[in-house]
Amino acid sequence: MIIVTHEMAFARQVADRIIFMADGIIQEEGKPEDVFTNPKSPRTKAFLDSML
């Protein structure tokens, strides 16, 4: 199942894999804990910093 959301708490709770896209390009993908605690992409980090 694919769910598109900006609700980060929900995504972190239900996902087994997170894909972060910007401008139609996958910026980052991985396990929720990895993406939320140690984002590799500066764009992912900036987005998460603004949302959390």
Coordinates of C-alpha atoms in Angstrom, one line a residue:
M1 CA 0.0 0.0 0.0
I2 CA 1.2 3.5 -0.8
I3 CA 0.1 6.4 1.4
V4 CA 1.0 10.0 0.6
T5 CA 1.0 12.3 3.7
H6 CA 2.5 15.3 5.4
E7 CA 1.5 13.8 8.7
M8 CA 4.9 12.7 9.9
A9 CA 3.8 11.1 13.2
F10 CA 1.3 9.0 11.3
A11 CA 3.9 8.0 8.7
R12 CA 6.5 7.1 11.3
Q13 CA 4.0 5.0 13.2
V14 CA 2.5 3.0 10.3
A15 CA 5.2 2.8 7.6
D16 CA 7.8 0.1 7.2
R17 CA 9.5 2.2 4.5
I18 CA 9.6 5.9 3.9
I19 CA 10.3 7.6 0.5
F20 CA 10.8 11.3 0.5
M21 CA 10.3 13.0 -2.9
A22 CA 10.9 16.5 -4.0
D23 CA 10.2 17.8 -7.5
G24 CA 9.3 14.3 -8.6
I25 CA 12.6 12.9 -7.6
I26 CA 13.3 10.4 -4.8
Q27 CA 15.6 12.3 -2.4
E28 CA 15.7 9.6 0.2
E29 CA 14.3 6.2 1.2
G30 CA 14.7 3.9 4.1
K31 CA 13.3 2.6 7.4
P32 CA 11.3 5.3 9.2
E33 CA 13.7 5.3 12.2
D34 CA 16.7 5.9 9.8
V35 CA 15.0 8.6 7.8
F36 CA 13.6 10.5 10.8
T37 CA 16.6 10.2 13.1
N38 CA 19.4 10.5 10.6
P39 CA 18.3 11.9 7.2
K40 CA 21.1 11.8 4.6
S41 CA 19.6 14.3 2.2
P42 CA 19.8 18.0 3.1
R43 CA 16.3 18.5 1.6
T44 CA 14.8 15.7 3.7
K45 CA 16.5 17.2 6.8
A46 CA 15.2 20.7 6.1
F47 CA 11.6 19.3 5.5
L48 CA 11.6 17.3 8.7
D49 CA 13.1 20.2 10.7
S50 CA 10.2 22.4 9.5
M51 CA 7.5 19.7 10.2
L52 CA 8.6 18.3 13.5

